[in-house]
Tab-separated table of C-alpha atoms in Angstrom:
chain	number	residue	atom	x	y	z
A	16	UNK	CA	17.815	-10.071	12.953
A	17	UNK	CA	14.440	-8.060	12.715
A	18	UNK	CA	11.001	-9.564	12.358
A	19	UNK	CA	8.057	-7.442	11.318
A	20	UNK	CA	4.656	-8.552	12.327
A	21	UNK	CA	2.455	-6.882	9.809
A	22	UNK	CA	-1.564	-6.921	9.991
A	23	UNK	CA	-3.609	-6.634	6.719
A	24	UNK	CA	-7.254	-5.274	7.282
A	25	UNK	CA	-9.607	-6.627	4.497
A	26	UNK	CA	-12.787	-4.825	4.809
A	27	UNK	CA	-16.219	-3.082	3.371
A	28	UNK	CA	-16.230	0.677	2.846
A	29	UNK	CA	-19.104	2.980	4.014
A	30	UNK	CA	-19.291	4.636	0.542
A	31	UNK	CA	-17.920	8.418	0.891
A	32	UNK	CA	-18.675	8.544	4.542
A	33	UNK	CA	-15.268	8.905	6.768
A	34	UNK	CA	-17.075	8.805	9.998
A	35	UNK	CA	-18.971	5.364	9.419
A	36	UNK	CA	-15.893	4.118	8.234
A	37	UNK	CA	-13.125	5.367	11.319
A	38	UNK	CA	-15.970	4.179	13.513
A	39	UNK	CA	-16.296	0.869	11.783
A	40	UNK	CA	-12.227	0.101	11.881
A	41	UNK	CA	-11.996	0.874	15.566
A	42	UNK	CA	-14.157	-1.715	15.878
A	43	UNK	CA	-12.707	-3.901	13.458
A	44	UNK	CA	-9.602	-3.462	14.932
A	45	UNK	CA	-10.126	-3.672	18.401
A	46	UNK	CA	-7.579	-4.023	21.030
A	47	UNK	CA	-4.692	-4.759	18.106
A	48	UNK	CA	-1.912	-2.720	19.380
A	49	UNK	CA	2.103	-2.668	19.511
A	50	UNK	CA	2.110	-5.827	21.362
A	51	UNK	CA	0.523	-7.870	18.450
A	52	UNK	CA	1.791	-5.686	15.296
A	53	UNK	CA	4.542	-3.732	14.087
A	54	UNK	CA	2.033	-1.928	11.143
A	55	UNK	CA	-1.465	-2.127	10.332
A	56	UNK	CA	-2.109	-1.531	6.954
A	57	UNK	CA	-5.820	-0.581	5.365
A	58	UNK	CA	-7.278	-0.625	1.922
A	59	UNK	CA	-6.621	2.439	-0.903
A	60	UNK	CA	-9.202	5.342	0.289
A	61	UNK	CA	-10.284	3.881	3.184
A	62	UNK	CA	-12.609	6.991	4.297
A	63	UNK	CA	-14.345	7.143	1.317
A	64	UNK	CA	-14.173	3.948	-1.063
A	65	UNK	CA	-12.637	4.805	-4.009
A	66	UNK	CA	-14.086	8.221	-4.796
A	67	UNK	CA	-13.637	10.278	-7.903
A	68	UNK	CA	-15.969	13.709	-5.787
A	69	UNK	CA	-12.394	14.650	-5.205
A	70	UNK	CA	-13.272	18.658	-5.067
A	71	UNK	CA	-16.271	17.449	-2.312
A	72	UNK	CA	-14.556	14.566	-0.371
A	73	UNK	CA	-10.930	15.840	-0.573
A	74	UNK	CA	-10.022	16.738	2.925
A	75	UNK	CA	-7.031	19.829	3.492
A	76	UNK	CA	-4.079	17.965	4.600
A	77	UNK	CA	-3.123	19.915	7.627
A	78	UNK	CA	-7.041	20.334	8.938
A	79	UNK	CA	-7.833	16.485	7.738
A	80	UNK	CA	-9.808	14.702	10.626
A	81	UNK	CA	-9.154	11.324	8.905
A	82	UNK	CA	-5.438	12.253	8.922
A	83	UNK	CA	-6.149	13.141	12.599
A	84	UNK	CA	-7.591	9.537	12.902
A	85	UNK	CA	-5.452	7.868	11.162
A	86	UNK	CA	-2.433	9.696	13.301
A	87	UNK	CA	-4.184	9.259	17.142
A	88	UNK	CA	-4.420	5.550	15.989
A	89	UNK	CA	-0.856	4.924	15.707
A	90	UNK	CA	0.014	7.024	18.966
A	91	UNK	CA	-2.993	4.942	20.991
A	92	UNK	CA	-2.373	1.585	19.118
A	93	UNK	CA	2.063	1.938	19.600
A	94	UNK	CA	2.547	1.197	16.425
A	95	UNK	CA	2.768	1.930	12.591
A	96	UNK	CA	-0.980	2.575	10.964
A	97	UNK	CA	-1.134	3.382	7.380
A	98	UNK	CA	-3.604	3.879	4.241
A	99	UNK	CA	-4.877	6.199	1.739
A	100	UNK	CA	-6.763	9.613	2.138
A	101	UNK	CA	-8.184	12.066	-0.573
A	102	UNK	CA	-6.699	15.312	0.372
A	103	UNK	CA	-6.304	18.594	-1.082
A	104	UNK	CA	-2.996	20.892	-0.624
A	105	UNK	CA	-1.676	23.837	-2.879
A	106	UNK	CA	-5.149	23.421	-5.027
A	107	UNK	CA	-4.494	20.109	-6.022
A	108	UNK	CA	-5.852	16.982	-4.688
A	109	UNK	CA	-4.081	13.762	-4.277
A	110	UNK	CA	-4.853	10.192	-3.603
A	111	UNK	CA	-1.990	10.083	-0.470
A	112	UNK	CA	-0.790	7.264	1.428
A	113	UNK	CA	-0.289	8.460	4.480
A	114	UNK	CA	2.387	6.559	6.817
A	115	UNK	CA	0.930	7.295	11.045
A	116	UNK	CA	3.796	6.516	13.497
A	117	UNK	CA	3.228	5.829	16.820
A	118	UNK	CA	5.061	8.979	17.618
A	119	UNK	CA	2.679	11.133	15.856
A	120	UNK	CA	4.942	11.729	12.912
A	121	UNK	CA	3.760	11.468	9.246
A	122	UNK	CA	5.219	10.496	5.885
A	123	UNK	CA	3.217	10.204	2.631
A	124	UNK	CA	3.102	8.952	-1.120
A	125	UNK	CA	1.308	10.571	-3.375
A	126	UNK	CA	-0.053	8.089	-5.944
A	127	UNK	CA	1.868	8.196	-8.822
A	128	UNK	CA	-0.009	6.132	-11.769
A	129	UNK	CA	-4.096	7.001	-11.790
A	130	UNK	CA	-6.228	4.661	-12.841
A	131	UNK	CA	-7.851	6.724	-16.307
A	132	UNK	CA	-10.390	4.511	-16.657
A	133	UNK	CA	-12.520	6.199	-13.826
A	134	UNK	CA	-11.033	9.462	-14.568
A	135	UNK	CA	-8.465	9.560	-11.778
A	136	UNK	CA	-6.115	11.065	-13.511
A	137	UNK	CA	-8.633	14.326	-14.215
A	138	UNK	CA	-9.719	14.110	-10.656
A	139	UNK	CA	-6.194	14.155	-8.589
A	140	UNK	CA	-2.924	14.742	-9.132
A	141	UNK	CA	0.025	12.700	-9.663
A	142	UNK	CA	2.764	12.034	-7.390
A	143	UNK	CA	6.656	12.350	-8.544
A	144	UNK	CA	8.159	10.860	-5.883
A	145	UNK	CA	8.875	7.365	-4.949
A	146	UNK	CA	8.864	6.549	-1.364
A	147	UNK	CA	10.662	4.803	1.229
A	148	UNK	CA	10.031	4.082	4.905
A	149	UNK	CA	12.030	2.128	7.423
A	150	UNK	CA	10.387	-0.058	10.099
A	151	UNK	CA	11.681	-2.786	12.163
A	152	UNK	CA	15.023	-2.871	9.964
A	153	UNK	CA	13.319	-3.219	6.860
A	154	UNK	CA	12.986	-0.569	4.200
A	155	UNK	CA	9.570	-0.485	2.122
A	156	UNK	CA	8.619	1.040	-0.833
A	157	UNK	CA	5.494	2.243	-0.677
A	158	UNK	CA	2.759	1.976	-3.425
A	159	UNK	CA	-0.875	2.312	-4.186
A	160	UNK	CA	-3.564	0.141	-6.422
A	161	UNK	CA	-2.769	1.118	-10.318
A	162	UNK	CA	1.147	0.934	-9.093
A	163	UNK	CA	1.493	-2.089	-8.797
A	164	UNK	CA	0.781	-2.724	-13.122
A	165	UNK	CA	3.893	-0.832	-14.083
A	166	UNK	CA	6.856	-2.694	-12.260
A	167	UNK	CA	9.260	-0.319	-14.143
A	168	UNK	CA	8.419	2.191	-11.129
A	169	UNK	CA	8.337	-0.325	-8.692
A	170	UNK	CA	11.872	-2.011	-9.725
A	171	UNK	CA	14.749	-2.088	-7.681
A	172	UNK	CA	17.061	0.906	-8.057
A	173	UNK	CA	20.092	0.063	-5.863
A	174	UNK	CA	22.893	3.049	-5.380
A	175	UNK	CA	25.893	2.362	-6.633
A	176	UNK	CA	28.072	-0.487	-4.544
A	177	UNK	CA	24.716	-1.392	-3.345
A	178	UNK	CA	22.487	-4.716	-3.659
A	179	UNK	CA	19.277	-3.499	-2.799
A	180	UNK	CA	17.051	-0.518	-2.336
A	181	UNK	CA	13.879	-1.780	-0.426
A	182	UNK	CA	13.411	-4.945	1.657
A	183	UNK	CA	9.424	-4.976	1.059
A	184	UNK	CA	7.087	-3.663	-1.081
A	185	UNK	CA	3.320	-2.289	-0.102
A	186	UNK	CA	0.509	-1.490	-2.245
A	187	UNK	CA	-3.095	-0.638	-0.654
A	188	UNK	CA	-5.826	-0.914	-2.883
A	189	UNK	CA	-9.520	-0.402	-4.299
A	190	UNK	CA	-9.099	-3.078	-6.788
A	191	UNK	CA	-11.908	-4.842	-8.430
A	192	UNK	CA	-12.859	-8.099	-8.446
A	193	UNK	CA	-13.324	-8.320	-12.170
A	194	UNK	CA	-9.661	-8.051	-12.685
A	195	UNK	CA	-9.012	-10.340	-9.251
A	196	UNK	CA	-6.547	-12.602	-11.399
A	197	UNK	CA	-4.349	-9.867	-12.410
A	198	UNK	CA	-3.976	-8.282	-8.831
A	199	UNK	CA	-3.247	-12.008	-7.473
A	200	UNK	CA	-0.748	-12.322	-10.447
A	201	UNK	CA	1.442	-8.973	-10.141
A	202	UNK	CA	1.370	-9.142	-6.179
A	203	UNK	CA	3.262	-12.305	-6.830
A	204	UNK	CA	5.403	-11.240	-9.856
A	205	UNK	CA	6.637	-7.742	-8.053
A	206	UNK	CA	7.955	-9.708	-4.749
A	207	UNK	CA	9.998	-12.313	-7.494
A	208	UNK	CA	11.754	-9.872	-9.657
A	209	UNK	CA	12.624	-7.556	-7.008
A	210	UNK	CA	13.116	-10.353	-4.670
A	211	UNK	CA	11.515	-9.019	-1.566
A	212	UNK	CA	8.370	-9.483	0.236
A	213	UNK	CA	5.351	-7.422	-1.010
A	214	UNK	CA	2.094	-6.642	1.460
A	215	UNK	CA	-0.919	-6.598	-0.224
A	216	UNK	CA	-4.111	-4.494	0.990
A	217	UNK	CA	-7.327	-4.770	-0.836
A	218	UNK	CA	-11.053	-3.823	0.262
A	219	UNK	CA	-14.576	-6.286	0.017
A	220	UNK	CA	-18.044	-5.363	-0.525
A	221	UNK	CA	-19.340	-3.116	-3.222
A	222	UNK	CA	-19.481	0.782	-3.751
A	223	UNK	CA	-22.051	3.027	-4.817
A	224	UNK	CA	-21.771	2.312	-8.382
A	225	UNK	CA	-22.088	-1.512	-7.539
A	226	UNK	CA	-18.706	-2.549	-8.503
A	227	UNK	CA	-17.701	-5.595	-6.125
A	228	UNK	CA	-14.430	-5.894	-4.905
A	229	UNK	CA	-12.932	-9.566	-3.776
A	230	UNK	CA	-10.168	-8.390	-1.044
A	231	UNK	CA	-7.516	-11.295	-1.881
A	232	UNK	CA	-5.248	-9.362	0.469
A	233	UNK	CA	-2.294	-10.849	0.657
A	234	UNK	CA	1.125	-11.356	2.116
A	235	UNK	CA	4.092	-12.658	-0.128
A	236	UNK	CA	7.184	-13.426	0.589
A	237	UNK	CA	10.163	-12.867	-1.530
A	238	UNK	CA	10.158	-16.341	-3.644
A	239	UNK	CA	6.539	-15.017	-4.411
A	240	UNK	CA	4.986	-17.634	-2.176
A	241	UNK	CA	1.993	-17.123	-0.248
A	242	UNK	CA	1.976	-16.241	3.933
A	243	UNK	CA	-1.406	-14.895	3.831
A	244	UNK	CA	-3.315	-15.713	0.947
A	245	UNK	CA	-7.269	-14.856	1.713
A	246	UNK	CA	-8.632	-15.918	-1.911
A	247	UNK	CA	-12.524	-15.089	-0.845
A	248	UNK	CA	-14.774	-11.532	-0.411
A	249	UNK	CA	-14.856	-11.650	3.095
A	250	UNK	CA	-13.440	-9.025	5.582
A	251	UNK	CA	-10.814	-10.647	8.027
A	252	UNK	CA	-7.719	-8.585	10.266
A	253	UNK	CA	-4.834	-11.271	10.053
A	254	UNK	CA	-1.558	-10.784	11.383
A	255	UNK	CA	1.786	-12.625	9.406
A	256	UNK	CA	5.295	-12.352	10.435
A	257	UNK	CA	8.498	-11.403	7.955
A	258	UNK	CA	12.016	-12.171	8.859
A	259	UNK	CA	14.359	-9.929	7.720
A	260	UNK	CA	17.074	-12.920	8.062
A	261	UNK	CA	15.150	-15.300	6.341
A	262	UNK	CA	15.242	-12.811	3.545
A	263	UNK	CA	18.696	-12.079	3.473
A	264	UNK	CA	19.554	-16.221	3.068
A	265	UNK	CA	16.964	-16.327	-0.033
A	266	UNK	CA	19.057	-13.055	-1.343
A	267	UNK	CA	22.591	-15.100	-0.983
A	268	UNK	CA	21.129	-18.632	-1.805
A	269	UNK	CA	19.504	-17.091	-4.975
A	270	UNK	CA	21.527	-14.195	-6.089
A	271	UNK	CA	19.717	-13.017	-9.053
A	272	UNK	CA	20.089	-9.762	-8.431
A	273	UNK	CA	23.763	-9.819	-9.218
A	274	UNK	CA	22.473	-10.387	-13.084
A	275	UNK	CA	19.811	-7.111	-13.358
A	276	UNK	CA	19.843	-4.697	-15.756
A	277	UNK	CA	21.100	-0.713	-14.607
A	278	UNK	CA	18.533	1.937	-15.373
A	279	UNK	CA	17.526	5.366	-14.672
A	280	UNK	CA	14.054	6.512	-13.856
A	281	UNK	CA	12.751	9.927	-15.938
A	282	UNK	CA	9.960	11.676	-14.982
A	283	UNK	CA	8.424	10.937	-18.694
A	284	UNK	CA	8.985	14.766	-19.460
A	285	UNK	CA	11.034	15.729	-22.526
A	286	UNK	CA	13.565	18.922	-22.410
C-alpha cells in the first residue's frame, strides 16, 4: 500500500514582498527534493503574508511569477509543491491554492470561506468549488485557513455505494496566534469526524500590522493523534510519513462511518 511522505514548512513572511520570500524558501528548503518528499506544503499567502492590497499585490494568474515559482519548484524539486497566491483572473481576485506538480501541471482551490473580520470577503472572491487531488494513492481535499471552522464544507460526501470521498485533508494557513487553541482544536476535530489524516500548514513571525502568528503546524493522523505536533513560534521544515494501509485498518477496526448522516451541499443561494 502507498505511503506519502509529506513536508510542512513553518516559516516567517517578508510582508508583501514575493521576491524576499521565494528567495528565502529556496533557502529554507534546500536540497529537499523527490527523494525525501512526496509534497511540500507552505503557509496561506506565502508571497505576501496575509494581504488584504489585493488590487496592488494580486498577481494575473497566467503572467504570475510566484505561480512561475511555485511551478519550476515542483519540476526542479520532483515532486508535489503547493500553497496560496493572491491572483487576479476575469476581474476578480482570489486567495488560490495552487497545487505545482512535478510535471509542470497545475490545479487550484479558490478559498471558499473569507475571513470578514479583515475584510477578505470585500477584498477577494469566493471559491464554489471543493477540491480534490490525488497523490501517492491518496485523495485530499484541499482547504485554506477560515475553512477549516465550518466542517459542514469540509465533511465527507461519499457517492453513492461509496465509503469515502478523501483520504486526507489540507488546510494552509495565516492563522493567528491569538486564536492558537482553536486552530490546534479543529485540526484535530476535522481528521476524527471524517476519519482521515489532516496536514496542517501555518506561518511564524509577525506582519506589518504586528499580529504574531504561532505556526503549530501540524500533522494528524486519522484518530486525531499527533505525528508532527510543533506547539512553539519557531520556523522548522519537518518531514512525517502517512500510510495509506494503516488508514484503511483504523477505517475497518473503527467503522464509524457506516453510522453518518446523508447530506447535500447548496451553494447557500435561494431560487
Amino acid at each position: 500500500m502507498s505511503e506519502l511522505r509529506t513536508t510542512l514548512v513553518q516559516c516567517d513572511l517578508r510582508w508583501e514582498d514575493p521576491d524576499a520570500n521565494c528567495r528565502m524558501l529556496e533557502e529554507t528548503l534546500g536540497e529537499l527534493d523527490g527523494d525525501q518528499t512526496d509534497l511540500i506544503v507552505l503557509p496561506e499567502m506565502f508571497a505576501t503574508g496575509f494581504t488584504m492590497n489585493s488590487r496592488e499585490m494580486a498577481e494575473p494568474m497566467d503572467e504570475s511569477p510566484t505561480v512561475a515559482w511555485l511551478r519550476n519548484q515542483a519540476v526542479q524539486r520532483g515532486c508535489v509543491v503547493t500553497g496560496s497566491v493572491a491572483v487576479v483572473e476575469g476581474g476578480d481576485c482570489f486567495n488560490r491554492l495552487i497545487w505545482a506538480r512535478p510535471d509542470g501541471s497545475l490545479v487550484t482551490y479558490d478559498k471558499r470561506h473569507l475571513f470578514r473580520m479583515a475584510g477578505e470577503h470585500e477584498r477577494y472572491a469566493m471559491g464554489h468549488e471543493r477540491v480534490i487531488v490525488e497523490l501517492k494513492g491518496f485523495r485530499i481535499l484541499l482547504s485554506v485557513c477560515y475553512d477549516l471552522r465550518f466542517p459542514v464544507w469540509l465533511r465527507q460526501q461519499p457517492a453513492p455505494g461509496e465509503h469515502f470521498e478523501y483520504d486526507a485533508l489540507l488546510c494552509i494557513a495565516n492563522w493567528p496566534a491569538p486564536r492558537r487553541h482553536p486552530w490546534r482544536v479543529l485540526l484535530q476535530a476535522r481528521a476524527v469526524e471524517n476519519l482521515c489524516p489532516v496536514i496542517g500548514v501555518n506561518r511564524v513571525g509577525e506582519d506589518a500590522k504586528g499580529l504574531g502568528y504561532a505556526g503549530d503546524s501540524m500533522l494528524v493522523d486519522a484518530k486525531g493523534e499527533a505525528l508532527i505536533d510543533e506547539p512553539r513560534d519557531l520556523p522548522f521544515v519537518k518531514t512525517g510519513t502517512l500510510s495509506l494501509a494503516d488508514l484503511q485498518a483504523f477505517r475497518e477496526k473503527f467503522p464509524a462511518w457506516r453510522d453518518a448522516d446523508h447530506f447535500t451541499l447548496s451553494d447557500g443561494v435561494g431560487d
